[in-house]
Amino acid sequence: MKVSKFGGTSLASAEQIKKVCDIVLADPDRRIVVVSAPGKRYKDDIKVTDLLIACAEKYLSCGSAEDELNAVVERYRQIAQDFNLGNDIVTIIEEDLRGRLAGDTSNPGRFTDSLKASGEDNSAKLVATYLTSLGVEAHYVNPKEVGLLLSDEYGNAQVLPESYENLKALRSMSGIIIFPGFFGYTPSGILVTFPRGGSDITGSILTAAVKADLYENFTDVDSVFAANPNVVQNPQAIAELTYREMRELSYAGFSVLHEETLAPVYRAGIPVCIKNTNNPAAPGTLISTSRQYKTGLVAGIASDKGFCSIYVSKYLMNREVGFGRKLLQILEDEGLSYEHTPSGIDNISIILREAQFTSDMENRVVQRIKDELEVDDVAIERNLALIIIVGEGMSKSVGIAARATSALAKANVNLEMINQGSSEISMMFGVRADDADNSVRALYEEFFRNV
Ligand code: ASP
């Protein structure tokens, strides 16, 4: 049994949905299909999810959002028309949207989640209707019916453990199940969404719950590439990756999978295959527990911007019991999550995602560090990027850091930070955001073209 998830570009038009259905019908093992909301049809198009967010925002500020609502309905109408499905399904979708808009607006997060989720929900209804029109037994299943339970964090929900037991029932349902990605319900029945891109997470949860043999994640590229094709020309395609490698790469900017996707399948030991809806014959990238090292030591190079660091130094910091805890407590009090803490003997840097660290928070945090920890120096640096090289083979080899740092030095990149996790399958470099692309190119040359 396979769970097959299709991303937004695969649902963007009738032509794309036809490809999805052809893929599903070509293999009887594809029994559970998870769909995203219709995505972009062309470069400057707008994803339905973004139209829905605009619709929610307009409604919250003006009490009406007719144009925005019509823009969403139009996307579905076009698809239904191209499939000759008649108007009933479009009416169902429009009424569903109007119902959501008429809902309680007292909690904007909750209201927006309800609107956002309609993108995948109506996409699933439409695909099920199309398959049924072909004479195929296909059923739209709503996450509430089968107990996909999530924590009550709007736009940032996490799966609750009891979901896995509840969702087992999907395995014995007849026909092809069309399941909307991206959302579930709290135990008290309120709709909540995962973070953006979260349909990948739904697919992974379903795969683990029904103990499928494979999680297929269909997107619009033939495979995962060793570096971002917008930065490096013709990067190598990656045939196989381990969960750990993919986790690290998606953390630092490989957007092919949402970074939270792998946890459920990893725990269940089920492999994931990334495939292309537009070229399903291509082998794709297989992600599993272990892999063969046919290629070099480094599997991929990722980079992500939008980081900042808090640098703190104090003479004899290493002898001061509780210093780290007190420092991190100050961040916790501000609700800040941190990413890394590279440290020296008497200094420590805390790397954070910059977007959450407002200038008000910065002033308070700096003042408290000075007052409460009596440090020698505290400095904030913004506009940082993290570059990460990842590969299982790296843990057993000598000289990777030397090669990486000299490649970066030759490219005239100043290193703000180096960090190697204890698993030794990745190495991270902090650089100025302006140097990020240059760094990726230099590292790619070193590890992929000079082998
Ligand atoms: N449609 C949602 C988004 O654009 C979720 C997804 O596609 O995975 O973020």
XYZ file of C-alpha atoms and ligand atoms in Angstrom:
460
model
C 0.000 0.000 0.000
C 1.236 3.458 -0.893
C 0.218 6.880 0.331
C 0.668 9.414 -2.473
C 0.742 13.121 -1.763
C 0.457 15.687 -4.541
C 1.638 19.271 -4.111
C 0.018 22.510 -5.247
C 1.384 22.649 -8.803
C 0.006 19.126 -9.362
C -3.485 20.424 -8.516
C -3.199 23.796 -10.232
C -5.404 23.054 -13.268
C -7.563 20.365 -14.832
C -4.621 19.346 -16.996
C -2.472 18.784 -13.906
C -5.241 16.997 -11.981
C -5.653 14.647 -14.947
C -1.961 13.735 -14.597
C -2.508 13.118 -10.874
C -5.434 10.807 -11.536
C -3.547 8.942 -14.283
C -0.691 8.355 -11.845
C -3.062 7.159 -9.113
C -4.954 4.816 -11.436
C -1.743 3.364 -12.893
C -0.939 1.549 -9.636
C -3.558 -0.240 -7.507
C -1.314 0.174 -4.457
C -1.990 3.926 -4.500
C -4.941 3.736 -2.138
C -4.629 6.940 -0.156
C -4.132 10.212 -1.990
C -3.344 13.419 -0.090
C -3.872 16.652 -1.982
C -2.737 20.250 -1.586
C -4.745 23.294 -2.606
C -4.382 24.375 -6.262
C -1.001 26.074 -6.602
C 0.551 28.252 -9.284
C -0.219 27.525 -12.948
C 2.550 29.834 -14.155
C 5.339 31.836 -12.538
C 3.382 34.912 -11.454
C 0.150 33.115 -10.629
C -1.206 33.168 -7.046
C -1.650 30.001 -5.001
C -5.192 29.369 -3.778
C -3.874 29.328 -0.189
C -2.557 32.874 -0.658
C -5.890 33.958 -2.180
C -7.624 32.489 0.868
C -5.346 34.291 3.300
C -6.041 37.552 1.457
C -9.762 36.760 1.635
C -9.614 36.160 5.402
C -7.606 39.349 5.971
C -10.001 41.441 3.897
C -13.014 39.996 5.685
C -11.466 40.601 9.100
C -10.707 44.226 8.272
C -13.803 45.151 6.181
C -16.540 42.644 7.051
C -16.815 41.575 3.413
C -14.495 40.061 0.795
C -16.582 39.403 -2.339
C -13.770 39.925 -4.882
C -11.356 37.751 -2.957
C -13.984 35.031 -2.522
C -14.822 35.096 -6.222
C -11.149 34.785 -7.143
C -10.996 31.535 -5.170
C -14.282 30.129 -6.521
C -13.133 31.001 -10.061
C -10.095 28.727 -9.728
C -12.308 25.741 -8.891
C -14.957 26.711 -11.455
C -12.329 26.680 -14.196
C -11.172 23.189 -13.246
C -14.740 21.848 -12.942
C -15.600 23.337 -16.332
C -12.551 21.843 -18.035
C -13.599 18.439 -16.674
C -17.278 18.935 -17.615
C -18.282 18.186 -14.045
C -21.352 20.424 -14.072
C -22.074 23.214 -11.621
C -23.046 21.219 -8.519
C -19.506 20.833 -7.251
C -18.833 24.561 -7.774
C -21.970 25.402 -5.781
C -20.845 23.089 -2.988
C -17.460 24.827 -2.905
C -18.920 28.338 -2.971
C -21.381 27.525 -0.191
C -18.617 25.984 1.847
C -16.567 29.182 1.543
C -19.488 31.424 2.398
C -20.173 29.260 5.454
C -16.595 29.680 6.611
C -16.723 33.452 6.089
C -19.907 33.621 8.154
C -18.080 31.888 11.032
C -16.888 33.388 14.307
C -14.275 36.115 13.751
C -13.524 36.771 17.414
C -10.303 34.764 17.149
C -8.537 35.864 13.925
C -6.090 32.930 13.985
C -8.908 30.438 14.193
C -10.942 32.211 11.509
C -7.973 32.408 9.129
C -7.153 28.724 9.628
C -10.698 27.782 8.710
C -10.421 29.767 5.454
C -6.900 28.543 4.650
C -7.858 24.888 5.079
C -10.684 25.165 2.559
C -8.044 25.187 -0.203
C -7.088 21.553 0.336
C -10.569 20.535 1.505
C -12.258 21.680 -1.689
C -9.394 20.394 -3.789
C -10.005 16.916 -2.321
C -13.748 17.141 -2.991
C -13.066 18.131 -6.588
C -10.594 15.310 -7.248
C -12.968 12.748 -5.721
C -15.797 14.076 -7.902
C -13.637 13.833 -11.011
C -12.559 10.249 -10.264
C -16.155 9.284 -9.551
C -17.168 10.806 -12.894
C -14.717 8.359 -14.502
C -16.501 5.454 -12.811
C -13.755 4.929 -10.214
C -14.656 4.244 -6.581
C -13.152 7.273 -4.846
C -14.129 8.821 -1.513
C -13.384 12.248 -0.104
C -12.551 11.804 3.580
C -12.541 14.728 5.993
C -9.846 14.647 8.731
C -12.556 15.047 11.405
C -14.357 11.840 10.388
C -11.268 9.749 10.970
C -9.765 11.597 13.938
C -6.707 13.477 12.675
C -6.251 15.328 15.968
C -3.885 18.264 16.340
C -2.722 20.662 19.045
C -4.606 23.971 19.201
C -1.895 26.205 17.736
C -3.375 28.094 14.815
C -1.182 27.912 11.732
C 1.380 25.919 13.639
C -0.384 22.783 14.853
C 1.294 19.515 15.747
C -0.135 16.029 15.549
C -1.451 14.460 18.766
C -0.347 10.857 19.392
C -3.889 9.409 19.477
C -4.293 10.300 15.794
C -2.221 7.311 14.743
C -4.604 4.850 16.374
C -7.658 6.649 14.953
C -6.303 6.839 11.410
C -5.559 3.103 11.195
C -9.177 2.689 10.051
C -8.263 4.255 6.689
C -6.447 1.075 5.784
C -9.598 -0.994 5.547
C -11.762 1.542 3.703
C -12.733 0.552 0.186
C -11.893 2.464 -2.975
C -9.386 5.274 -3.336
C -9.348 7.740 -0.454
C -8.879 11.401 -1.328
C -7.698 13.165 1.795
C -7.109 16.913 2.111
C -3.676 17.861 3.434
C -2.653 20.724 5.715
C -5.261 20.582 8.498
C -6.923 18.591 11.225
C -8.996 19.273 14.323
C -8.342 19.819 18.005
C -9.894 17.258 20.385
C -12.693 19.798 20.978
C -13.446 19.885 17.238
C -11.846 23.164 16.129
C -10.111 23.253 12.758
C -6.366 23.988 12.889
C -3.694 24.025 10.197
C -0.099 22.942 10.097
C 2.537 25.544 9.148
C 2.605 26.554 5.451
C 3.548 23.682 3.193
C 2.059 21.298 5.747
C 0.237 18.913 3.406
C 3.519 16.997 3.331
C 3.090 16.432 7.065
C -0.454 15.069 6.614
C 0.834 12.530 4.092
C 3.572 11.398 6.428
C 1.165 10.956 9.369
C -1.256 8.922 7.255
C 1.585 6.758 5.933
C 2.766 5.946 9.455
C -0.775 5.380 10.765
C -1.818 2.875 8.084
C 1.694 1.344 8.003
C 1.945 1.826 4.256
C 4.963 0.438 2.429
C 5.907 3.731 0.812
C 5.150 7.453 1.063
C 5.249 8.993 -2.397
C 5.558 12.747 -2.459
C 4.772 14.089 -5.914
C 6.033 17.551 -6.754
C 7.216 19.390 -9.875
C 10.879 18.405 -10.005
C 12.443 15.083 -11.029
C 14.378 14.702 -7.800
C 16.071 16.462 -4.941
C 19.185 18.224 -6.208
C 22.519 18.499 -4.425
C 22.189 22.308 -4.355
C 19.611 24.919 -5.239
C 19.359 24.996 -9.081
C 18.740 28.760 -8.874
C 22.182 29.189 -7.341
C 24.279 26.408 -8.887
C 24.037 25.573 -12.585
C 22.838 22.015 -13.277
C 23.413 20.559 -9.831
C 23.528 16.783 -9.517
C 20.293 14.896 -8.909
C 20.315 12.893 -5.686
C 19.123 9.291 -6.074
C 19.112 8.353 -2.394
C 19.241 10.146 0.935
C 18.838 9.096 4.540
C 16.112 10.616 6.710
C 18.783 12.412 8.709
C 20.332 13.949 5.600
C 16.989 15.106 4.250
C 16.007 16.498 7.648
C 19.157 18.616 7.798
C 18.840 19.784 4.198
C 15.194 20.731 4.540
C 15.962 22.572 7.773
C 18.353 24.810 5.881
C 16.344 25.662 2.839
C 15.666 22.566 0.700
C 12.019 23.384 0.215
C 11.067 20.191 -1.581
C 9.743 18.764 1.703
C 8.393 20.628 4.713
C 11.000 20.280 7.463
C 8.559 18.568 9.860
C 7.537 15.957 7.286
C 9.877 13.152 8.066
C 9.309 12.540 11.790
C 6.277 10.181 11.468
C 7.704 8.067 8.615
C 11.152 8.048 10.194
C 9.755 6.616 13.430
C 7.758 4.045 11.487
C 10.772 3.200 9.260
C 8.822 3.743 6.032
C 10.718 5.079 2.989
C 9.725 8.222 1.123
C 10.054 8.737 -2.600
C 10.066 12.248 -4.076
C 8.646 12.101 -7.595
C 7.561 14.414 -10.393
C 3.899 14.565 -11.432
C 5.045 15.898 -14.819
C 7.511 13.058 -15.327
C 6.388 10.092 -13.216
C 8.734 7.697 -15.026
C 11.794 9.441 -13.544
C 13.098 7.435 -10.563
C 13.019 10.395 -8.163
C 14.827 10.528 -4.826
C 14.425 7.757 -2.272
C 14.707 8.681 1.415
C 15.187 5.888 3.940
C 17.225 4.741 6.932
C 20.442 4.002 5.086
C 21.790 4.472 1.605
C 24.594 3.367 -0.648
C 27.465 5.810 -1.013
C 27.791 5.815 -4.751
C 28.525 9.505 -4.838
C 30.936 11.635 -2.779
C 30.980 12.248 0.931
C 28.768 15.305 0.802
C 25.193 14.574 -0.277
C 23.931 18.136 -0.504
C 24.583 21.788 0.263
C 21.805 24.007 1.571
C 21.609 27.618 2.616
C 19.028 29.678 4.386
C 18.932 33.380 5.136
C 17.161 35.278 7.907
C 19.267 34.447 10.942
C 20.855 36.659 13.584
C 23.217 36.033 16.468
C 23.535 37.216 20.050
C 27.210 37.111 20.964
C 28.011 37.140 24.678
C 31.455 37.063 26.289
C 32.562 37.079 29.902
C 35.959 36.277 31.309
C 35.868 32.847 33.057
C 32.383 32.115 31.737
C 33.328 28.444 31.627
C 33.562 28.327 35.459
C 30.255 30.021 36.166
C 27.654 27.393 37.051
C 24.203 28.241 35.664
C 25.350 30.902 33.187
C 23.893 29.121 30.156
C 20.605 28.442 31.890
C 20.183 32.076 32.955
C 21.016 33.285 29.463
C 18.537 30.958 27.804
C 15.919 31.856 30.425
C 16.032 35.454 29.199
C 15.201 34.215 25.691
C 12.473 31.935 27.008
C 10.879 34.859 28.856
C 10.591 36.631 25.493
C 9.108 33.518 23.844
C 12.149 33.214 21.558
C 13.279 29.862 20.206
C 16.935 29.481 19.330
C 18.579 27.389 16.641
C 22.224 26.840 17.645
C 24.619 27.808 20.381
C 28.213 27.609 19.137
C 30.535 28.459 22.005
C 34.137 29.158 22.987
C 35.743 29.031 26.442
C 34.489 32.396 27.575
C 31.935 33.225 24.932
C 28.793 31.909 23.392
C 26.726 32.858 20.361
C 23.048 32.154 20.182
C 21.711 31.859 16.650
C 18.047 32.757 16.185
C 15.625 33.149 13.311
C 15.652 36.886 12.766
C 11.941 37.376 12.007
C 10.897 36.645 15.611
C 13.488 38.989 17.173
C 11.998 42.491 17.031
C 14.038 45.567 17.918
C 12.021 46.018 21.141
C 12.918 42.502 22.170
C 16.519 43.150 21.202
C 16.726 46.152 23.555
C 15.176 44.248 26.450
C 17.287 41.131 25.921
C 20.563 43.082 25.637
C 19.763 45.110 28.754
C 18.892 42.035 30.799
C 22.026 40.179 29.682
C 24.133 43.157 30.777
C 22.318 43.682 34.081
C 21.698 40.120 35.191
C 24.745 38.307 33.860
C 27.312 41.092 34.190
C 28.971 40.165 30.928
C 32.015 41.838 29.326
C 30.419 42.150 25.933
C 27.128 41.524 24.191
C 26.618 42.167 20.488
C 23.823 41.475 18.061
C 24.526 40.659 14.444
C 21.714 40.546 11.916
C 21.514 39.487 8.233
C 23.221 36.175 8.627
C 22.833 33.083 6.476
C 23.573 29.509 7.423
C 25.247 27.269 4.888
C 25.129 23.597 5.659
C 26.920 20.690 4.039
C 25.335 17.338 4.736
C 26.369 13.737 4.162
C 26.364 10.494 6.157
C 29.829 9.705 4.776
C 31.271 12.847 6.366
C 31.290 11.295 9.846
C 33.982 8.819 8.839
C 36.267 11.091 6.924
C 39.092 13.403 7.757
C 39.650 16.811 6.227
C 36.122 17.872 5.252
C 36.276 21.016 7.389
C 39.665 21.936 5.930
C 38.387 21.543 2.370
C 35.226 23.505 3.109
C 36.933 26.382 4.878
C 39.655 26.737 2.275
C 37.056 26.727 -0.518
C 35.224 29.509 1.322
C 38.448 31.398 1.945
C 39.312 31.227 -1.767
C 35.880 32.661 -2.520
C 36.712 35.498 -0.132
C 33.906 34.639 2.268
C 34.375 35.652 5.888
C 33.144 32.991 8.310
C 31.125 34.328 11.215
C 30.586 30.931 12.773
C 31.362 27.245 12.325
C 29.283 24.549 13.953
C 29.470 20.793 13.677
C 26.718 18.795 15.335
C 27.673 15.744 17.363
C 26.201 13.393 14.754
C 28.959 14.635 12.415
C 26.757 14.264 9.365
C 26.583 17.983 8.817
C 28.717 21.055 9.153
C 27.331 24.527 9.347
C 28.847 27.864 8.463
C 27.445 31.249 9.419
C 28.173 33.917 6.800
C 26.834 37.350 5.880
C 23.583 36.926 3.917
C 25.214 38.666 0.918
C 27.837 35.925 0.775
C 25.359 33.031 0.898
C 25.086 32.223 -2.821
C 28.806 32.615 -3.360
C 29.483 30.236 -0.496
C 27.140 27.585 -1.877
C 28.809 27.817 -5.292
C 32.298 27.575 -3.779
C 31.355 24.527 -1.706
C 29.618 22.884 -4.653
C 32.749 23.317 -6.790
C 34.850 21.768 -4.051
C 32.711 18.758 -3.213
C 30.929 17.975 -6.458
C 33.020 19.209 -9.363
C 36.486 18.501 -7.929
C 35.922 14.826 -7.127
N -1.559 24.888 0.582
C -0.747 25.046 1.744
C 0.340 26.066 1.479
O 0.400 26.654 0.418
C -0.207 23.749 2.248
C 0.537 22.901 1.250
O 0.439 23.112 0.058
O 1.249 21.992 1.674
O 1.129 26.320 2.355
